PDB file of C-alpha atoms in Angstrom:
ATOM      1  CA  MET A 107       5.139 -10.798  24.186  1.00 52.00           C
ATOM      2  CA  THR A 108       7.455  -8.114  25.467  1.00 56.00           C
ATOM      3  CA  VAL A 109       8.877  -5.750  22.927  1.00 51.00           C
ATOM      4  CA  ASN A 110      10.315  -3.263  25.424  1.00 75.00           C
ATOM      5  CA  SER A 111      10.925  -0.113  23.480  1.00 91.00           C
ATOM      6  CA  LEU A 112      12.268   0.013  19.958  1.00 95.00           C
ATOM      7  CA  HIS A 113      13.095   3.010  17.847  1.00 97.00           C
ATOM      8  CA  TYR A 114      13.745   3.273  14.128  1.00 97.00           C
ATOM      9  CA  HIS A 115      14.599   6.307  12.045  1.00 98.00           C
ATOM     10  CA  TYR A 116      14.347   6.766   8.286  1.00 97.00           C
ATOM     11  CA  ASP A 117      15.402   9.646   6.065  1.00 97.00           C
ATOM     12  CA  VAL A 118      13.049   9.837   3.112  1.00 96.00           C
ATOM     13  CA  PRO A 119      14.422  11.665   0.060  1.00 94.00           C
ATOM     14  CA  GLY A 120      12.022  13.938  -1.749  1.00 91.00           C
ATOM     15  CA  ASP A 121      13.602  13.773  -5.166  1.00 80.00           C
ATOM     16  CA  ASP A 122      12.936  10.163  -6.104  1.00 84.00           C
ATOM     17  CA  PHE A 123       9.273   9.354  -6.549  1.00 84.00           C
ATOM     18  CA  THR A 124       9.974   5.774  -7.540  1.00 84.00           C
ATOM     19  CA  ARG A 125      11.389   5.069  -4.061  1.00 87.00           C
ATOM     20  CA  ALA A 126       8.394   6.458  -2.198  1.00 90.00           C
ATOM     21  CA  GLY A 127       7.211   3.676   0.078  1.00 92.00           C
ATOM     22  CA  VAL A 128      10.571   1.983   0.647  1.00 94.00           C
ATOM     23  CA  ALA A 129      10.740   3.026   4.324  1.00 96.00           C
ATOM     24  CA  SER A 130       7.178   1.821   4.947  1.00 96.00           C
ATOM     25  CA  GLY A 131       8.067  -1.503   3.381  1.00 95.00           C
ATOM     26  CA  ALA A 132      11.042  -1.809   5.741  1.00 96.00           C
ATOM     27  CA  VAL A 133       8.862  -0.968   8.746  1.00 97.00           C
ATOM     28  CA  LYS A 134       6.333  -3.573   7.682  1.00 96.00           C
ATOM     29  CA  GLN A 135       9.072  -6.225   7.617  1.00 94.00           C
ATOM     30  CA  ILE A 136      10.200  -5.234  11.128  1.00 96.00           C
ATOM     31  CA  LEU A 137       6.654  -5.393  12.492  1.00 96.00           C
ATOM     32  CA  LYS A 138       6.149  -8.800  10.892  1.00 94.00           C
ATOM     33  CA  GLN A 139       9.422 -10.086  12.323  1.00 95.00           C
ATOM     34  CA  LEU A 140       8.369  -8.932  15.781  1.00 94.00           C
ATOM     35  CA  GLY A 141       5.489 -11.356  15.394  1.00 94.00           C
ATOM     36  CA  LEU A 142       2.816  -8.724  15.892  1.00 94.00           C
ATOM     37  CA  ASN A 143      -0.812  -9.456  15.084  1.00 93.00           C
ATOM     38  CA  PRO A 144      -1.270  -9.291  11.261  1.00 92.00           C
ATOM     39  CA  GLU A 145      -4.093  -6.756  11.527  1.00 93.00           C
ATOM     40  CA  THR A 146      -1.872  -4.449  13.602  1.00 96.00           C
ATOM     41  CA  VAL A 147       0.899  -4.787  11.020  1.00 95.00           C
ATOM     42  CA  ARG A 148      -1.520  -4.142   8.191  1.00 94.00           C
ATOM     43  CA  LYS A 149      -3.034  -1.034   9.758  1.00 95.00           C
ATOM     44  CA  MET A 150       0.297   0.610  10.528  1.00 97.00           C
ATOM     45  CA  SER A 151       1.803  -0.356   7.158  1.00 96.00           C
ATOM     46  CA  ILE A 152      -1.035   1.148   5.135  1.00 95.00           C
ATOM     47  CA  ALA A 153      -1.315   4.348   7.179  1.00 96.00           C
ATOM     48  CA  LEU A 154       2.452   4.855   7.102  1.00 97.00           C
ATOM     49  CA  TYR A 155       2.690   4.109   3.383  1.00 95.00           C
ATOM     50  CA  GLU A 156       0.073   6.766   2.610  1.00 94.00           C
ATOM     51  CA  ALA A 157       1.875   9.223   4.877  1.00 95.00           C
ATOM     52  CA  GLU A 158       5.232   8.505   3.242  1.00 95.00           C
ATOM     53  CA  ILE A 159       3.826   8.897  -0.274  1.00 92.00           C
ATOM     54  CA  ASN A 160       2.208  12.187   0.704  1.00 91.00           C
ATOM     55  CA  MET A 161       5.399  13.426   2.339  1.00 94.00           C
ATOM     56  CA  VAL A 162       7.439  12.681  -0.787  1.00 92.00           C
ATOM     57  CA  ILE A 163       4.926  14.228  -3.137  1.00 88.00           C
ATOM     58  CA  HIS A 164       3.775  17.274  -1.183  1.00 90.00           C
ATOM     59  CA  GLY A 165       6.435  17.787   1.480  1.00 91.00           C
ATOM     60  CA  GLY A 166       9.636  17.298  -0.495  1.00 92.00           C
ATOM     61  CA  GLY A 167      10.662  14.323   1.621  1.00 94.00           C
ATOM     62  CA  GLY A 168      11.438  14.296   5.331  1.00 96.00           C
ATOM     63  CA  VAL A 169      11.924  11.893   8.205  1.00 98.00           C
ATOM     64  CA  ILE A 170      10.052   8.976   9.702  1.00 98.00           C
ATOM     65  CA  ASP A 171      10.509   7.971  13.338  1.00 98.00           C
ATOM     66  CA  ILE A 172       8.977   4.786  14.629  1.00 98.00           C
ATOM     67  CA  ASP A 173       8.556   3.934  18.293  1.00 97.00           C
ATOM     68  CA  ILE A 174       7.300   0.556  19.343  1.00 96.00           C
ATOM     69  CA  ASP A 175       6.466  -0.400  22.888  1.00 94.00           C
ATOM     70  CA  ASP A 176       4.349  -3.116  24.464  1.00 91.00           C
ATOM     71  CA  ASP A 177       1.018  -1.476  23.745  1.00 94.00           C
ATOM     72  CA  LYS A 178       1.360   0.605  20.619  1.00 96.00           C
ATOM     73  CA  ILE A 179       3.294   1.640  17.561  1.00 97.00           C
ATOM     74  CA  VAL A 180       3.768   5.352  16.990  1.00 98.00           C
ATOM     75  CA  ALA A 181       4.982   6.707  13.648  1.00 98.00           C
ATOM     76  CA  LEU A 182       5.960  10.344  13.355  1.00 98.00           C
ATOM     77  CA  VAL A 183       6.211  11.490   9.743  1.00 97.00           C
ATOM     78  CA  SER A 184       7.623  15.008   9.420  1.00 97.00           C
ATOM     79  CA  ASP A 185       8.495  17.267   6.537  1.00 96.00           C
ATOM     80  CA  GLN A 186       9.506  20.876   6.049  1.00 95.00           C
ATOM     81  CA  GLY A 187       7.264  21.321   3.063  1.00 93.00           C
ATOM     82  CA  PRO A 188       4.649  23.942   2.255  1.00 93.00           C
ATOM     83  CA  GLY A 189       2.186  22.850   4.939  1.00 94.00           C
ATOM     84  CA  ILE A 190      -1.554  22.215   4.607  1.00 92.00           C
ATOM     85  CA  GLU A 191      -3.680  25.331   4.228  1.00 90.00           C
ATOM     86  CA  ASP A 192      -7.043  23.929   5.199  1.00 89.00           C
ATOM     87  CA  LEU A 193      -6.808  20.702   7.157  1.00 90.00           C
ATOM     88  CA  ASP A 194     -10.572  20.126   7.353  1.00 90.00           C
ATOM     89  CA  LEU A 195     -10.784  20.311   3.596  1.00 89.00           C
ATOM     90  CA  ALA A 196      -7.755  18.034   3.190  1.00 89.00           C
ATOM     91  CA  MET A 197      -9.409  15.395   5.380  1.00 89.00           C
ATOM     92  CA  GLN A 198     -12.371  15.135   3.001  1.00 88.00           C
ATOM     93  CA  GLU A 199     -12.409  12.140   0.723  1.00 86.00           C
ATOM     94  CA  GLY A 200     -11.855  13.146  -2.860  1.00 84.00           C
ATOM     95  CA  TRP A 201     -10.291  16.529  -2.149  1.00 86.00           C
ATOM     96  CA  SER A 202      -6.840  16.713  -3.678  1.00 86.00           C
ATOM     97  CA  THR A 203      -4.136  19.175  -4.708  1.00 84.00           C
ATOM     98  CA  ALA A 204      -2.151  16.435  -6.396  1.00 81.00           C
ATOM     99  CA  SER A 205       0.038  17.146  -9.363  1.00 79.00           C
ATOM    100  CA  GLU A 206       0.072  15.202 -12.589  1.00 81.00           C
ATOM    101  CA  GLN A 207       3.151  13.448 -11.204  1.00 75.00           C
ATOM    102  CA  GLU A 208       1.282  12.172  -8.177  1.00 77.00           C
ATOM    103  CA  ARG A 209      -1.552  10.973 -10.360  1.00 83.00           C
ATOM    104  CA  ASN A 210       0.943   9.149 -12.533  1.00 82.00           C
ATOM    105  CA  LEU A 211       2.083   7.282  -9.438  1.00 81.00           C
ATOM    106  CA  GLY A 212      -1.469   6.063  -8.876  1.00 85.00           C
ATOM    107  CA  PHE A 213      -2.235   8.476  -6.069  1.00 85.00           C
ATOM    108  CA  GLY A 214      -3.973  11.838  -5.925  1.00 80.00           C
ATOM    109  CA  ALA A 215      -7.553  10.637  -5.601  1.00 80.00           C
ATOM    110  CA  GLY A 216      -7.922  12.584  -2.382  1.00 83.00           C
ATOM    111  CA  MET A 217      -7.798   9.455  -0.227  1.00 85.00           C
ATOM    112  CA  GLY A 218      -4.442   9.972   1.491  1.00 87.00           C
ATOM    113  CA  LEU A 219      -5.439  11.619   4.757  1.00 90.00           C
ATOM    114  CA  PRO A 220      -8.786   9.769   4.969  1.00 90.00           C
ATOM    115  CA  ASN A 221      -6.868   6.494   4.548  1.00 91.00           C
ATOM    116  CA  MET A 222      -4.411   7.448   7.306  1.00 94.00           C
ATOM    117  CA  LYS A 223      -7.353   8.174   9.587  1.00 94.00           C
ATOM    118  CA  LYS A 224      -9.115   4.976   8.630  1.00 93.00           C
ATOM    119  CA  TYR A 225      -6.197   2.707   9.489  1.00 95.00           C
ATOM    120  CA  SER A 226      -4.806   4.466  12.558  1.00 97.00           C
ATOM    121  CA  ASP A 227      -6.206   4.281  16.083  1.00 97.00           C
ATOM    122  CA  GLU A 228      -5.136   7.871  16.675  1.00 97.00           C
ATOM    123  CA  LEU A 229      -4.118  10.437  14.072  1.00 97.00           C
ATOM    124  CA  GLU A 230      -2.636  13.781  14.957  1.00 97.00           C
ATOM    125  CA  ILE A 231      -1.709  16.278  12.265  1.00 96.00           C
ATOM    126  CA  ASN A 232       0.210  19.463  12.891  1.00 96.00           C
ATOM    127  CA  SER A 233       0.754  21.694   9.929  1.00 95.00           C
ATOM    128  CA  GLU A 234       1.862  25.241   9.445  1.00 95.00           C
ATOM    129  CA  VAL A 235       1.916  26.914   6.052  1.00 95.00           C
ATOM    130  CA  GLY A 236       5.492  27.601   4.992  1.00 94.00           C
ATOM    131  CA  VAL A 237       6.936  25.588   7.884  1.00 96.00           C
ATOM    132  CA  GLY A 238       5.949  21.984   7.370  1.00 95.00           C
ATOM    133  CA  THR A 239       3.682  19.152   8.373  1.00 96.00           C
ATOM    134  CA  SER A 240       3.991  16.392  10.909  1.00 96.00           C
ATOM    135  CA  VAL A 241       1.661  13.437  11.044  1.00 97.00           C
ATOM    136  CA  LYS A 242       1.574  11.205  14.102  1.00 98.00           C
ATOM    137  CA  ILE A 243       0.025   7.810  13.531  1.00 98.00           C
ATOM    138  CA  THR A 244      -0.706   5.580  16.500  1.00 98.00           C
ATOM    139  CA  VAL A 245      -1.782   1.984  16.117  1.00 98.00           C
ATOM    140  CA  ASN A 246      -2.531  -0.047  19.228  1.00 97.00           C
ATOM    141  CA  ILE A 247      -0.953  -3.455  19.384  1.00 94.00           C
ATOM    142  CA  GLU A 248      -3.556  -6.155  19.597  1.00 84.00           C
ATOM    143  CA  LYS A 249      -2.128  -9.077  21.456  1.00 77.00           C
ATOM    144  CA  SER A 250      -2.383 -12.322  19.548  1.00 61.00           C
ATOM    145  CA  GLY A 251      -5.077 -14.539  20.908  1.00 54.00           C
ATOM    146  CA  GLU A 252      -7.028 -11.515  22.024  1.00 52.00           C
ATOM    147  CA  GLN A 253     -10.321 -11.483  20.185  1.00 49.00           C
ATOM    148  CA  ARG A 254     -12.186  -8.359  19.274  1.00 49.00           C
ATOM    149  CA  ASP A 255     -15.936  -8.423  19.817  1.00 44.00           C
TER     150      ASP A 255
ATOM    151  CA  MET B  98      -8.037 -20.688  -8.439  1.00 94.00           C
ATOM    152  CA  LEU B  99      -4.272 -21.121  -8.745  1.00 96.00           C
ATOM    153  CA  ILE B 100      -2.018 -18.376 -10.041  1.00 97.00           C
ATOM    154  CA  ARG B 101      -1.147 -20.670 -12.955  1.00 97.00           C
ATOM    155  CA  ASP B 102      -4.880 -20.818 -13.805  1.00 97.00           C
ATOM    156  CA  ILE B 103      -4.960 -17.012 -13.973  1.00 97.00           C
ATOM    157  CA  MET B 104      -2.115 -17.181 -16.469  1.00 97.00           C
ATOM    158  CA  ASN B 105      -4.105 -19.550 -18.651  1.00 97.00           C
ATOM    159  CA  VAL B 106      -7.392 -17.638 -18.385  1.00 98.00           C
ATOM    160  CA  LEU B 107      -5.740 -14.350 -19.364  1.00 98.00           C
ATOM    161  CA  ASP B 108      -3.294 -15.894 -21.798  1.00 98.00           C
ATOM    162  CA  ALA B 109      -0.750 -13.978 -19.742  1.00 98.00           C
ATOM    163  CA  GLU B 110       2.998 -14.105 -19.639  1.00 98.00           C
ATOM    164  CA  LEU B 111       4.624 -14.683 -16.252  1.00 98.00           C
ATOM    165  CA  LEU B 112       7.523 -12.299 -15.622  1.00 98.00           C
ATOM    166  CA  THR B 113       8.465 -13.387 -12.116  1.00 98.00           C
ATOM    167  CA  GLY B 114       7.090 -15.668  -9.410  1.00 97.00           C
ATOM    168  CA  GLU B 115       7.465 -19.175 -10.838  1.00 97.00           C
ATOM    169  CA  GLU B 116       7.480 -20.484  -7.254  1.00 97.00           C
ATOM    170  CA  LEU B 117       4.062 -18.927  -6.610  1.00 97.00           C
ATOM    171  CA  LEU B 118       2.219 -20.625  -9.492  1.00 97.00           C
ATOM    172  CA  ASP B 119       0.494 -23.119  -7.195  1.00 97.00           C
ATOM    173  CA  VAL B 120      -0.671 -20.526  -4.671  1.00 96.00           C
ATOM    174  CA  ASP B 121      -4.453 -20.610  -4.339  1.00 96.00           C
ATOM    175  CA  VAL B 122      -6.254 -17.262  -4.647  1.00 95.00           C
ATOM    176  CA  HIS B 123      -9.925 -16.385  -4.266  1.00 93.00           C
ATOM    177  CA  THR B 124     -10.371 -12.658  -4.717  1.00 94.00           C
ATOM    178  CA  ALA B 125      -9.053  -9.859  -6.900  1.00 95.00           C
ATOM    179  CA  CYS B 126      -9.187  -6.100  -7.275  1.00 94.00           C
ATOM    180  CA  GLY B 127      -8.928  -4.073 -10.490  1.00 96.00           C
ATOM    181  CA  SER B 128      -7.686  -0.486 -10.182  1.00 95.00           C
ATOM    182  CA  ASP B 129      -5.215   2.032 -11.542  1.00 94.00           C
ATOM    183  CA  MET B 130      -5.647   4.164  -8.444  1.00 92.00           C
ATOM    184  CA  MET B 131      -3.496   2.891  -5.608  1.00 92.00           C
ATOM    185  CA  SER B 132      -5.156   4.985  -2.898  1.00 88.00           C
ATOM    186  CA  ASP B 133      -8.420   3.213  -3.709  1.00 89.00           C
ATOM    187  CA  VAL B 134      -6.687  -0.128  -3.382  1.00 92.00           C
ATOM    188  CA  LEU B 135      -5.391   0.946   0.031  1.00 91.00           C
ATOM    189  CA  ALA B 136      -8.823   2.215   1.046  1.00 88.00           C
ATOM    190  CA  TYR B 137     -11.034  -0.653  -0.003  1.00 85.00           C
ATOM    191  CA  VAL B 138      -9.053  -3.836  -0.407  1.00 83.00           C
ATOM    192  CA  LYS B 139      -9.213  -6.503   2.225  1.00 82.00           C
ATOM    193  CA  ASP B 140      -8.049 -10.065   1.798  1.00 82.00           C
ATOM    194  CA  GLN B 141      -7.741  -9.709  -1.944  1.00 84.00           C
ATOM    195  CA  ALA B 142      -4.825 -11.659  -3.294  1.00 93.00           C
ATOM    196  CA  VAL B 143      -4.621 -10.357  -6.870  1.00 97.00           C
ATOM    197  CA  LEU B 144      -4.253  -6.830  -8.242  1.00 97.00           C
ATOM    198  CA  VAL B 145      -5.224  -6.170 -11.847  1.00 97.00           C
ATOM    199  CA  THR B 146      -3.838  -2.804 -12.933  1.00 97.00           C
ATOM    200  CA  GLY B 147      -2.723  -0.597 -15.770  1.00 96.00           C
ATOM    201  CA  LEU B 148      -0.459   1.427 -13.490  1.00 95.00           C
ATOM    202  CA  LEU B 149       3.050   0.583 -14.578  1.00 94.00           C
ATOM    203  CA  ASN B 150       5.416   1.544 -11.771  1.00 92.00           C
ATOM    204  CA  GLN B 151       6.933   0.307  -8.524  1.00 93.00           C
ATOM    205  CA  GLN B 152       4.060   1.781  -6.523  1.00 93.00           C
ATOM    206  CA  ALA B 153       1.746  -0.849  -7.990  1.00 96.00           C
ATOM    207  CA  ILE B 154       4.011  -3.524  -6.505  1.00 96.00           C
ATOM    208  CA  ARG B 155       4.561  -1.709  -3.187  1.00 95.00           C
ATOM    209  CA  THR B 156       0.840  -1.149  -2.782  1.00 95.00           C
ATOM    210  CA  ALA B 157       0.201  -4.837  -3.443  1.00 96.00           C
ATOM    211  CA  ALA B 158       2.903  -5.722  -0.904  1.00 95.00           C
ATOM    212  CA  MET B 159       1.315  -3.464   1.716  1.00 93.00           C
ATOM    213  CA  MET B 160      -1.985  -5.268   1.196  1.00 93.00           C
ATOM    214  CA  ASP B 161      -0.341  -8.728   1.395  1.00 92.00           C
ATOM    215  CA  MET B 162      -1.313  -9.459  -2.199  1.00 95.00           C
ATOM    216  CA  VAL B 163       0.554 -12.217  -4.011  1.00 97.00           C
ATOM    217  CA  CYS B 164       0.024 -11.450  -7.690  1.00 98.00           C
ATOM    218  CA  VAL B 165       0.002  -8.316  -9.857  1.00 98.00           C
ATOM    219  CA  ILE B 166      -1.335  -8.472 -13.404  1.00 98.00           C
ATOM    220  CA  PHE B 167      -0.511  -5.645 -15.808  1.00 98.00           C
ATOM    221  CA  VAL B 168      -3.184  -5.202 -18.457  1.00 98.00           C
ATOM    222  CA  ARG B 169      -3.216  -3.707 -21.971  1.00 97.00           C
ATOM    223  CA  GLY B 170       0.105  -5.385 -22.761  1.00 96.00           C
ATOM    224  CA  LYS B 171       2.019  -3.213 -20.339  1.00 95.00           C
ATOM    225  CA  ARG B 172       5.448  -4.585 -19.660  1.00 96.00           C
ATOM    226  CA  PRO B 173       7.210  -3.675 -16.409  1.00 97.00           C
ATOM    227  CA  ASP B 174      10.906  -2.800 -16.454  1.00 96.00           C
ATOM    228  CA  GLN B 175      13.565  -4.694 -14.534  1.00 96.00           C
ATOM    229  CA  LYS B 176      13.295  -2.428 -11.477  1.00 95.00           C
ATOM    230  CA  ILE B 177       9.601  -3.199 -11.108  1.00 96.00           C
ATOM    231  CA  ILE B 178      10.282  -6.911 -11.492  1.00 97.00           C
ATOM    232  CA  GLU B 179      13.088  -6.743  -8.894  1.00 96.00           C
ATOM    233  CA  CYS B 180      10.736  -4.937  -6.511  1.00 95.00           C
ATOM    234  CA  ALA B 181       8.206  -7.752  -6.971  1.00 97.00           C
ATOM    235  CA  LYS B 182      10.851 -10.420  -6.355  1.00 97.00           C
ATOM    236  CA  GLU B 183      11.913  -8.717  -3.122  1.00 94.00           C
ATOM    237  CA  ASN B 184       8.302  -8.682  -1.985  1.00 94.00           C
ATOM    238  CA  GLY B 185       7.421 -12.224  -3.047  1.00 96.00           C
ATOM    239  CA  ILE B 186       4.863 -11.171  -5.613  1.00 97.00           C
ATOM    240  CA  ALA B 187       4.168 -12.912  -8.914  1.00 98.00           C
ATOM    241  CA  VAL B 188       3.941 -10.553 -11.887  1.00 98.00           C
ATOM    242  CA  MET B 189       2.334 -11.182 -15.251  1.00 98.00           C
ATOM    243  CA  THR B 190       1.303  -9.198 -18.273  1.00 98.00           C
ATOM    244  CA  THR B 191      -1.718  -9.736 -20.485  1.00 98.00           C
ATOM    245  CA  THR B 192      -2.789  -8.027 -23.672  1.00 98.00           C
ATOM    246  CA  HIS B 193      -6.404  -7.952 -22.493  1.00 98.00           C
ATOM    247  CA  ARG B 194      -7.811  -4.606 -21.419  1.00 97.00           C
ATOM    248  CA  MET B 195      -8.802  -4.012 -17.800  1.00 97.00           C
ATOM    249  CA  PHE B 196     -12.530  -4.685 -18.215  1.00 97.00           C
ATOM    250  CA  THR B 197     -11.993  -7.858 -20.203  1.00 98.00           C
ATOM    251  CA  ALA B 198      -9.272  -9.154 -17.875  1.00 98.00           C
ATOM    252  CA  CYS B 199     -11.477  -8.617 -14.806  1.00 97.00           C
ATOM    253  CA  GLY B 200     -14.474 -10.159 -16.602  1.00 97.00           C
ATOM    254  CA  LEU B 201     -12.563 -13.259 -17.604  1.00 98.00           C
ATOM    255  CA  LEU B 202     -11.234 -13.764 -14.072  1.00 97.00           C
ATOM    256  CA  TYR B 203     -14.671 -13.242 -12.553  1.00 96.00           C
ATOM    257  CA  LYS B 204     -16.198 -15.724 -14.965  1.00 97.00           C
ATOM    258  CA  ALA B 205     -13.485 -18.208 -14.085  1.00 96.00           C
ATOM    259  CA  GLY B 206     -14.395 -17.980 -10.397  1.00 94.00           C
ATOM    260  CA  LEU B 207     -12.418 -15.144  -8.851  1.00 94.00           C
ATOM    261  CA  ASN B 208     -14.462 -13.007  -6.517  1.00 90.00           C
ATOM    262  CA  GLY B 209     -14.340  -9.266  -5.959  1.00 88.00           C
ATOM    263  CA  GLY B 210     -14.681  -9.249  -2.203  1.00 77.00           C
ATOM    264  CA  MET B 211     -17.181  -7.279  -0.207  1.00 72.00           C
ATOM    265  CA  LYS B 212     -19.124  -4.225  -1.317  1.00 71.00           C
ATOM    266  CA  VAL B 213     -17.858  -0.875  -0.104  1.00 68.00           C
ATOM    267  CA  LYS B 214     -19.835   0.090   2.970  1.00 64.00           C
TER     268      LYS B 214
END
């Protein structure tokens, strides 16, 4: 299958918690319609959904840019929020700075960044306190019919 | 087990997803914490939860689940139901508590999937 190169952009508002995850849902539909391998779709959808939720809750919203080519899907999730003070600590399972509001949404168990890492093939996080955070999620496209050992 | 069987076992009320009643499901997950669902669920078709918001539905959709059961008599609002319709997910509510609902489904043959590694 040849996808060539596709680009999608989403503005994610930071003031409506109930809509957190809408962009990820839209991306999932696109990936499905492209006929990509279900496991590829699943990995990107979950990693992106976690990133979007975190961006809404901690970053005050932001933007999502998706690039799809023949070999991989790259999602860049960027906010201009408070930034992450200690990234190593934030990567630990169970560590969380979540508010009551995040917990009410069913998140805030300290699994966000670990989940993004778990489901992405490459995860790059750039964060500066007071400036913002960008998370780059790369998922390789497994060609259908190609079996993993 | 069919989704309609789940309804009977839990004495649950179906709120949307009439067309999914004959879908066959084998595994389920019970959690109020959506990050845990995202972390550990694989190939589970049913989510049993007490978390009453659209994120419960969106999380289920991300995991390709087909049925969300709200426990403790929790009743989703129209927005949650609309979200489920858009995502092709059946939604029901039961007055059983989480532990009892999961126990009844397990006893009736639903599996919990693999252990966490």
